[in-house]
Coordinates of C-alpha atoms and ligand atoms in Angstrom, one line a residue:
M1 CA -14.9 -11.4 36.3
A2 CA -11.7 -12.8 37.7
D3 CA -8.8 -10.4 38.4
V4 CA -6.0 -12.7 37.3
I5 CA -6.3 -16.0 35.5
V6 CA -3.0 -18.2 35.5
I7 CA -3.1 -20.8 32.8
G8 CA -0.9 -23.8 33.7
G9 CA -0.3 -25.8 36.9
G10 CA 3.5 -26.5 36.6
L11 CA 6.0 -24.7 38.8
T12 CA 5.8 -21.4 37.1
G13 CA 2.0 -21.2 37.3
C14 CA 1.7 -22.5 40.7
A15 CA 4.6 -20.1 41.9
T16 CA 2.7 -17.0 40.0
A17 CA -0.5 -18.0 41.9
Y18 CA 1.4 -18.2 45.2
Y19 CA 3.1 -14.8 44.9
L20 CA -0.1 -13.3 43.8
A21 CA -2.1 -14.8 46.3
A22 CA 0.6 -13.7 49.0
D23 CA 0.3 -10.2 47.8
G24 CA -3.4 -10.3 48.3
V25 CA -4.3 -10.4 44.5
P26 CA -7.4 -12.7 43.8
V27 CA -6.1 -15.3 41.4
T28 CA -7.5 -18.3 39.8
L29 CA -5.2 -21.1 38.1
L30 CA -6.4 -23.4 35.5
E31 CA -4.7 -26.8 35.0
Q32 CA -5.9 -29.1 32.4
G33 CA -4.9 -32.4 34.0
D34 CA -3.3 -32.5 37.5
L35 CA -0.8 -30.2 38.9
N36 CA 2.8 -31.1 38.2
T37 CA 2.3 -33.7 35.7
Q38 CA 4.3 -32.2 32.9
A39 CA 8.0 -30.8 32.8
S40 CA 7.9 -29.6 36.3
G41 CA 7.2 -32.9 37.9
S42 CA 9.2 -34.9 35.4
N43 CA 12.5 -33.1 35.5
A44 CA 16.0 -33.8 36.9
G45 CA 15.8 -31.4 39.8
S46 CA 19.1 -29.7 39.0
L47 CA 19.4 -26.1 40.1
H48 CA 21.7 -24.4 37.5
L49 CA 23.6 -21.2 37.2
Q50 CA 26.3 -21.9 34.8
I51 CA 25.7 -21.3 31.1
P52 CA 24.9 -24.7 29.5
S53 CA 28.0 -25.8 27.7
E54 CA 26.3 -27.5 24.9
P55 CA 24.8 -24.2 23.3
F56 CA 27.8 -22.5 24.2
R57 CA 29.7 -25.1 21.9
L58 CA 27.1 -24.6 19.2
L59 CA 26.3 -20.9 19.3
G60 CA 29.7 -19.5 20.8
D61 CA 30.6 -16.6 22.7
H62 CA 28.3 -14.0 21.0
W63 CA 25.4 -16.0 22.1
A64 CA 26.8 -16.5 25.6
R65 CA 27.1 -12.8 26.0
A66 CA 23.4 -12.1 24.8
F67 CA 22.2 -14.8 27.2
S68 CA 24.2 -13.6 30.2
P69 CA 21.7 -11.1 31.5
A70 CA 19.6 -14.2 32.3
L71 CA 22.3 -15.1 35.0
R72 CA 20.7 -12.6 37.2
L73 CA 17.5 -14.4 37.0
F74 CA 19.0 -17.7 37.8
T75 CA 21.0 -16.1 40.6
G76 CA 17.9 -14.6 42.0
S77 CA 16.0 -17.9 41.7
L78 CA 18.8 -19.8 43.5
E79 CA 18.6 -17.2 46.4
M80 CA 14.9 -17.8 46.6
W81 CA 15.2 -21.8 46.4
R82 CA 17.3 -21.4 49.5
G83 CA 14.6 -20.2 51.7
L84 CA 11.7 -21.9 49.8
S85 CA 11.1 -24.9 52.1
A86 CA 10.6 -22.6 55.0
E87 CA 8.4 -20.1 53.3
L88 CA 6.2 -22.8 51.7
G89 CA 6.2 -25.1 54.8
T90 CA 7.3 -28.1 53.1
D91 CA 10.7 -29.8 52.8
L92 CA 11.6 -29.3 49.1
E93 CA 15.0 -31.1 49.6
V94 CA 17.0 -28.2 48.6
K95 CA 20.8 -28.7 48.6
L96 CA 23.0 -26.1 47.2
R97 CA 26.4 -27.7 47.6
G98 CA 27.8 -26.5 44.4
G99 CA 28.0 -27.7 40.7
L100 CA 31.0 -29.2 38.8
L101 CA 30.9 -28.8 35.1
V102 CA 33.7 -31.3 34.4
A103 CA 36.3 -31.4 31.6
A104 CA 37.9 -34.5 30.2
T105 CA 40.2 -32.8 27.5
D106 CA 42.4 -29.6 27.3
E107 CA 39.9 -28.2 24.7
E108 CA 37.0 -28.6 27.1
L109 CA 38.8 -26.9 29.9
A110 CA 39.6 -24.1 27.6
L111 CA 36.0 -23.7 26.7
L112 CA 35.0 -23.6 30.4
E113 CA 37.8 -20.8 30.9
R114 CA 36.1 -18.8 28.1
K115 CA 32.5 -19.5 29.5
A116 CA 33.4 -18.7 33.0
A117 CA 34.9 -15.3 32.1
I118 CA 31.5 -14.4 30.5
E119 CA 29.7 -15.8 33.6
R120 CA 31.7 -13.7 36.0
S121 CA 31.1 -10.6 34.0
G122 CA 27.5 -11.6 34.3
G123 CA 27.8 -11.5 38.1
A124 CA 28.0 -15.4 38.6
D125 CA 30.4 -16.9 40.9
V126 CA 32.3 -19.6 38.7
Q127 CA 35.9 -20.6 38.9
V128 CA 37.8 -23.0 36.8
I129 CA 39.7 -25.4 38.9
G130 CA 42.6 -27.9 37.9
R131 CA 43.1 -31.5 38.4
D132 CA 44.4 -31.5 42.1
E133 CA 41.7 -29.3 43.4
L134 CA 39.1 -31.3 41.4
R135 CA 40.4 -34.4 43.1
A136 CA 40.3 -33.0 46.6
L137 CA 36.8 -31.6 46.1
A138 CA 35.3 -34.7 44.4
P139 CA 37.3 -37.7 44.8
Y140 CA 34.5 -39.8 43.5
L141 CA 35.0 -38.4 39.9
S142 CA 37.0 -40.3 37.3
E143 CA 40.7 -39.6 37.1
R144 CA 40.3 -38.9 33.4
M145 CA 38.7 -35.4 34.5
I146 CA 41.3 -32.9 34.3
G147 CA 39.4 -30.0 35.7
A148 CA 36.1 -28.3 36.1
A149 CA 34.2 -25.2 36.4
F150 CA 32.9 -25.0 39.9
C151 CA 29.9 -22.9 40.9
P152 CA 29.4 -23.1 44.7
V153 CA 25.7 -22.0 44.8
E154 CA 24.3 -24.6 42.3
G155 CA 22.6 -27.7 43.6
K156 CA 19.3 -29.7 43.5
A157 CA 15.8 -29.9 44.8
N158 CA 13.0 -32.5 44.6
P159 CA 10.7 -31.7 41.4
L160 CA 7.9 -34.0 42.8
V161 CA 7.1 -31.5 45.7
A162 CA 8.0 -28.1 44.6
A163 CA 5.1 -27.1 42.4
P164 CA 2.4 -28.9 44.6
A165 CA 3.9 -27.1 47.7
Y166 CA 3.5 -23.8 45.8
A167 CA -0.1 -24.7 45.0
A168 CA -1.0 -25.7 48.4
A169 CA 0.5 -22.4 49.8
A170 CA -1.5 -20.4 47.2
A171 CA -4.7 -22.1 48.2
R172 CA -4.0 -21.4 51.9
L173 CA -3.8 -17.8 50.9
G174 CA -7.1 -17.8 48.9
A175 CA -6.0 -18.7 45.3
E176 CA -8.6 -20.8 43.4
V177 CA -6.6 -23.8 42.1
R178 CA -8.6 -25.6 39.5
R179 CA -7.5 -28.9 38.1
G180 CA -9.0 -30.7 35.0
V181 CA -10.0 -27.4 33.3
R182 CA -8.6 -27.3 29.9
V183 CA -8.3 -23.8 28.3
T184 CA -9.2 -24.1 24.6
G185 CA -9.1 -20.4 23.3
L186 CA -8.5 -16.9 24.4
R187 CA -9.6 -13.6 23.0
R188 CA -9.6 -10.0 24.0
E189 CA -12.9 -8.4 24.5
R190 CA -13.9 -4.9 25.9
G191 CA -10.6 -4.5 27.7
A192 CA -10.6 -8.0 29.2
Y193 CA -9.8 -11.5 28.3
V194 CA -12.2 -14.2 27.6
V195 CA -10.7 -17.6 28.6
A196 CA -12.7 -20.4 26.8
T197 CA -12.5 -23.7 28.5
D198 CA -13.8 -27.3 28.2
T199 CA -16.2 -26.3 31.2
G200 CA -17.3 -22.9 29.9
E201 CA -16.2 -19.4 29.3
L202 CA -14.4 -17.3 32.1
R203 CA -13.6 -13.6 32.0
A204 CA -10.3 -12.1 33.5
R205 CA -8.7 -8.6 33.6
R206 CA -5.4 -10.1 33.4
V207 CA -4.0 -13.5 32.1
V208 CA -0.7 -15.3 32.7
N209 CA 0.5 -17.8 30.2
A210 CA 2.4 -20.4 32.3
A211 CA 1.5 -23.4 29.8
G212 CA 5.1 -24.7 29.5
A213 CA 5.6 -26.5 26.2
A214 CA 2.0 -25.3 25.2
A215 CA 2.7 -21.6 25.8
G216 CA 3.3 -20.9 22.1
E217 CA -0.1 -22.5 21.3
V218 CA -1.8 -20.3 23.9
A219 CA 0.0 -17.1 22.8
G220 CA -1.1 -18.0 19.3
W221 CA -4.7 -17.6 20.2
L222 CA -4.1 -14.0 20.6
G223 CA -2.2 -13.7 17.4
V224 CA 1.2 -13.6 19.1
R225 CA 3.9 -15.6 17.5
L226 CA 6.7 -16.9 19.6
E227 CA 9.7 -19.0 18.6
M228 CA 9.0 -21.7 21.2
R229 CA 9.3 -25.5 20.7
A230 CA 8.8 -28.6 22.8
A231 CA 11.4 -31.3 23.0
S232 CA 11.0 -34.8 24.5
I233 CA 13.9 -35.7 26.7
Q234 CA 14.4 -38.3 29.5
V235 CA 15.9 -38.7 32.9
S236 CA 16.8 -42.1 34.9
V237 CA 16.8 -42.8 38.6
T238 CA 18.9 -45.6 40.1
E239 CA 18.6 -47.8 43.3
A240 CA 19.8 -45.9 46.6
I241 CA 23.4 -46.1 47.4
E242 CA 25.6 -44.8 50.1
P243 CA 26.2 -40.9 50.0
L244 CA 28.6 -40.4 47.1
V245 CA 27.8 -37.5 45.1
P246 CA 27.1 -34.3 47.0
H247 CA 27.4 -32.0 44.0
L248 CA 25.4 -31.4 40.8
V249 CA 27.7 -32.9 38.2
Y250 CA 27.7 -32.1 34.7
S251 CA 30.1 -32.4 31.7
A252 CA 31.6 -30.0 29.3
G253 CA 31.8 -32.2 26.3
R254 CA 28.8 -34.5 26.5
K255 CA 25.2 -34.4 27.6
L256 CA 25.1 -35.2 31.3
T257 CA 23.6 -34.2 34.5
L258 CA 24.2 -36.5 37.5
K259 CA 23.3 -36.1 41.3
Q260 CA 22.1 -37.9 44.4
N261 CA 18.8 -37.4 45.9
G262 CA 17.8 -37.2 49.5
L263 CA 16.9 -41.1 49.4
G264 CA 20.4 -41.9 48.1
Q265 CA 19.4 -42.4 44.5
L266 CA 21.2 -41.1 41.5
L267 CA 19.3 -39.1 39.0
I268 CA 21.1 -39.4 35.6
G269 CA 20.0 -37.2 32.6
G270 CA 21.4 -34.1 30.6
G271 CA 18.9 -33.5 27.8
W272 CA 19.1 -37.0 26.1
P273 CA 16.2 -37.2 23.4
A274 CA 13.4 -39.5 24.1
R275 CA 11.1 -41.0 21.5
I276 CA 7.6 -39.9 20.6
D277 CA 4.9 -42.7 20.6
A278 CA 2.2 -42.9 17.9
R279 CA -0.1 -40.8 20.0
G280 CA 2.5 -38.2 20.4
R281 CA 3.6 -39.0 23.9
P282 CA 7.2 -38.8 24.9
V283 CA 8.6 -42.3 25.8
A284 CA 12.1 -43.4 27.0
D285 CA 14.5 -44.4 24.3
P286 CA 16.9 -47.3 25.3
D287 CA 19.6 -46.2 22.7
T288 CA 19.9 -42.9 24.1
L289 CA 19.6 -44.2 27.6
A290 CA 22.6 -46.4 26.9
Q291 CA 24.7 -43.5 25.6
N292 CA 23.6 -41.4 28.7
L293 CA 24.7 -44.2 31.1
G294 CA 27.9 -44.5 29.2
V295 CA 28.8 -40.9 29.8
A296 CA 27.9 -41.2 33.4
L297 CA 30.1 -44.1 33.8
E298 CA 33.0 -42.2 32.2
V299 CA 32.6 -39.4 34.7
V300 CA 31.8 -41.4 37.6
P301 CA 33.1 -45.0 37.2
R302 CA 32.2 -46.2 40.8
I303 CA 28.4 -46.3 39.7
G304 CA 29.1 -49.2 37.4
P305 CA 27.3 -51.8 39.7
V306 CA 24.3 -49.4 40.6
Q307 CA 21.1 -50.5 38.9
V308 CA 18.8 -48.2 37.0
L309 CA 15.3 -48.4 38.3
R310 CA 13.4 -46.4 35.8
T311 CA 13.7 -44.1 33.1
W312 CA 11.0 -41.5 32.0
A313 CA 10.5 -38.9 29.4
A314 CA 8.5 -35.6 29.2
Y315 CA 8.3 -32.5 26.9
V316 CA 10.6 -29.6 27.9
N317 CA 9.7 -26.2 27.0
G318 CA 12.5 -24.5 24.8
T319 CA 13.7 -21.7 22.6
D320 CA 16.4 -21.7 20.2
D321 CA 18.2 -18.8 21.9
W322 CA 17.6 -20.0 25.6
R323 CA 16.4 -16.7 26.7
P324 CA 13.7 -16.5 29.2
L325 CA 10.3 -14.8 28.0
I326 CA 8.9 -13.1 31.0
G327 CA 6.6 -10.1 31.2
E328 CA 3.7 -8.2 29.6
V329 CA 3.3 -8.8 25.9
P330 CA 3.5 -5.6 23.9
G331 CA 0.1 -4.7 22.4
L332 CA -1.8 -6.8 24.8
P333 CA -2.2 -5.2 28.1
G334 CA -2.8 -7.5 31.0
F335 CA -1.4 -10.7 28.9
F336 CA 1.9 -11.9 30.6
L337 CA 4.1 -14.7 29.7
C338 CA 6.1 -16.8 32.3
Y339 CA 8.3 -19.0 30.3
V340 CA 11.8 -20.1 31.3
P341 CA 13.1 -22.4 28.5
W342 CA 15.1 -25.6 29.3
L343 CA 16.0 -24.5 32.8
G344 CA 12.6 -23.5 34.1
F345 CA 12.9 -25.6 37.2
T346 CA 15.7 -23.4 38.3
G347 CA 14.3 -20.2 37.0
G348 CA 10.7 -20.8 37.9
P349 CA 10.6 -19.0 41.2
A350 CA 12.1 -15.9 40.1
A351 CA 10.2 -15.8 36.8
A352 CA 7.0 -16.1 38.8
R353 CA 8.1 -13.6 41.2
I354 CA 8.8 -11.0 38.5
V355 CA 5.5 -11.6 36.8
A356 CA 3.6 -11.3 39.8
S357 CA 5.2 -8.0 40.8
Q358 CA 4.8 -6.7 37.1
L359 CA 1.1 -7.5 37.3
Q360 CA 0.7 -5.1 40.2
G361 CA 2.8 -2.5 38.5
R362 CA 5.6 -2.9 40.8
A363 CA 9.3 -3.5 40.2
P364 CA 10.2 -7.0 41.1
A365 CA 11.8 -7.6 44.6
L366 CA 14.8 -9.1 43.0
D367 CA 18.0 -7.7 41.7
V368 CA 17.1 -8.6 38.2
D369 CA 16.6 -6.1 35.2
A370 CA 13.2 -7.5 34.2
G371 CA 13.3 -5.5 31.1
A372 CA 16.1 -7.8 29.8
F373 CA 13.7 -10.5 29.4
A374 CA 10.6 -8.7 28.1
V375 CA 9.1 -10.1 25.1
A376 CA 9.7 -8.6 21.8
A377 CA 6.5 -7.4 20.0
Ligands
FAD401 C1 13.0 -34.6 31.5 C2 13.3 -33.1 31.9 C3 14.4 -32.8 32.7 C4 14.6 -31.5 33.0 N1 15.7 -31.1 33.9 C5 15.7 -30.0 34.3 C6 16.5 -29.7 35.4 O1 17.3 -30.5 36.0 N2 16.8 -28.3 35.9 C7 16.0 -27.4 35.3 O2 16.1 -26.1 35.7 N3 15.1 -27.6 34.4 C8 14.9 -28.8 34.0 N4 13.9 -29.1 33.0 C9 13.1 -28.0 32.4 C10 12.0 -27.6 33.4 O3 11.4 -28.9 34.0 C11 10.9 -26.8 32.7 O4 11.4 -25.8 32.0 C12 10.0 -26.3 33.7 O5 9.5 -27.3 34.7 C13 8.8 -25.6 33.0 O6 7.8 -25.3 34.0 P1 6.3 -24.8 33.5 O7 5.6 -24.5 34.7 O8 6.5 -23.4 32.7 O9 5.7 -25.8 32.5 P2 5.1 -27.3 32.8 O10 5.6 -27.9 34.1 O11 5.2 -28.1 31.6 O12 3.7 -26.8 33.2 C14 2.7 -26.3 32.2 C15 1.4 -26.6 32.7 O13 0.4 -26.1 31.8 C16 -0.5 -27.0 31.6 N5 -1.3 -26.7 30.3 C17 -0.9 -26.6 29.1 N6 -1.8 -26.2 28.3 C18 -3.0 -25.9 29.0 C19 -4.2 -25.6 28.6 N7 -4.6 -25.3 27.3 N8 -5.1 -25.5 29.6 C20 -4.8 -25.8 31.0 N9 -3.5 -26.1 31.3 C21 -2.6 -26.2 30.3 C22 0.1 -28.3 31.4 O14 -0.9 -29.5 31.5 C23 1.2 -28.2 32.5 O15 0.7 -29.0 33.7 C24 13.9 -30.4 32.6 C25 12.6 -30.8 31.7 C26 12.5 -32.2 31.5 C27 11.2 -32.5 30.6

């Protein structure tokens, strides 16, 4: 019987396997396809801390206050990202040069002020700056931007390398990483879990559900209903240009994230919806792409002549209230969730560290009240 089986070879699953293996816990990771082929390898690589402005606009201050304990998770995760390349022995291209959530109107600036007050009360370093300070900090931005919320610890990393680096480090420490094994069912039997797969049944004392957009289905096999959903969204990459945008840039009023990677390419996204093809696969939508590029151009006009090379789409794991679902599921001893909706690239390392600690009955080695994220029964 395995001690721990982790379902899912995205960032959260690979990181959980790594932290367990590093603590000497025998662990097997099962991935239905290849590692890092879903959200974790398809995302925009933004490392966020600020509360996203879109749900803030839609759901309001009350929601933001309820969400704000999660800021400790993201703060802890950003701190982990800082040292991750050295720890895993791979350059993850982590750059934490600050994030600018820009405002084009007085109304947007007022929204940022209200949001920043909640963020600061949740321990996040977010300051709202005016036009002159913004111009000095980010001269590449449009003069139409009248201010921004600046968070100095935000940034970016390379999503193509992070999860594989975790998996390789886990394997070096003795974790068994199995690709091409699809979990098809899960049941509890005599105090253990029977994990049915397309290559036969396995038994484990503990199971971590790190299945991303499929986590709801996996939990459902044990009768747990979770309000999770998957949304298809897209990101674009441009040709390489001279260094222009050192920050993570996003917009208070419209969907946008924009940053420049280590090769000089711009990554442009922000959660614009993609289409779903006849076989249920996400595919890029040219209409929303045009809107996304329009917003990017309004914020950084100098990118006008830059060519977009490719747009891709993937399912992102979400929930309506955006709160992470991390921890042992009540009533199912040994069954853990490791699920960070919408922002799982940022929060994956901390979520995985918390779950790996909880699995060993230890408080997480992070200044995070893990109880704040425990799943409800
Ligand atoms: C286009 C896009 C842009 C994004 N941008 C950002 C961003 O800039 N910053 C940020 O913080 N977040 C971003 N996200 C969100 C982030 O990528 C995800 O929240 C995060 O990667 C989720 O990681 P995960 O490991 O939980 O899930 P995934 O990476 O989806 O991994 C889950 C794995 O489980 C496997 N699996 C599922 N079911 C089974 C099964 N039955 N048996 C075996 N294996 C199974 C899947 O094959 C998959 O490999 C973005 C997402 C997308 C799609």
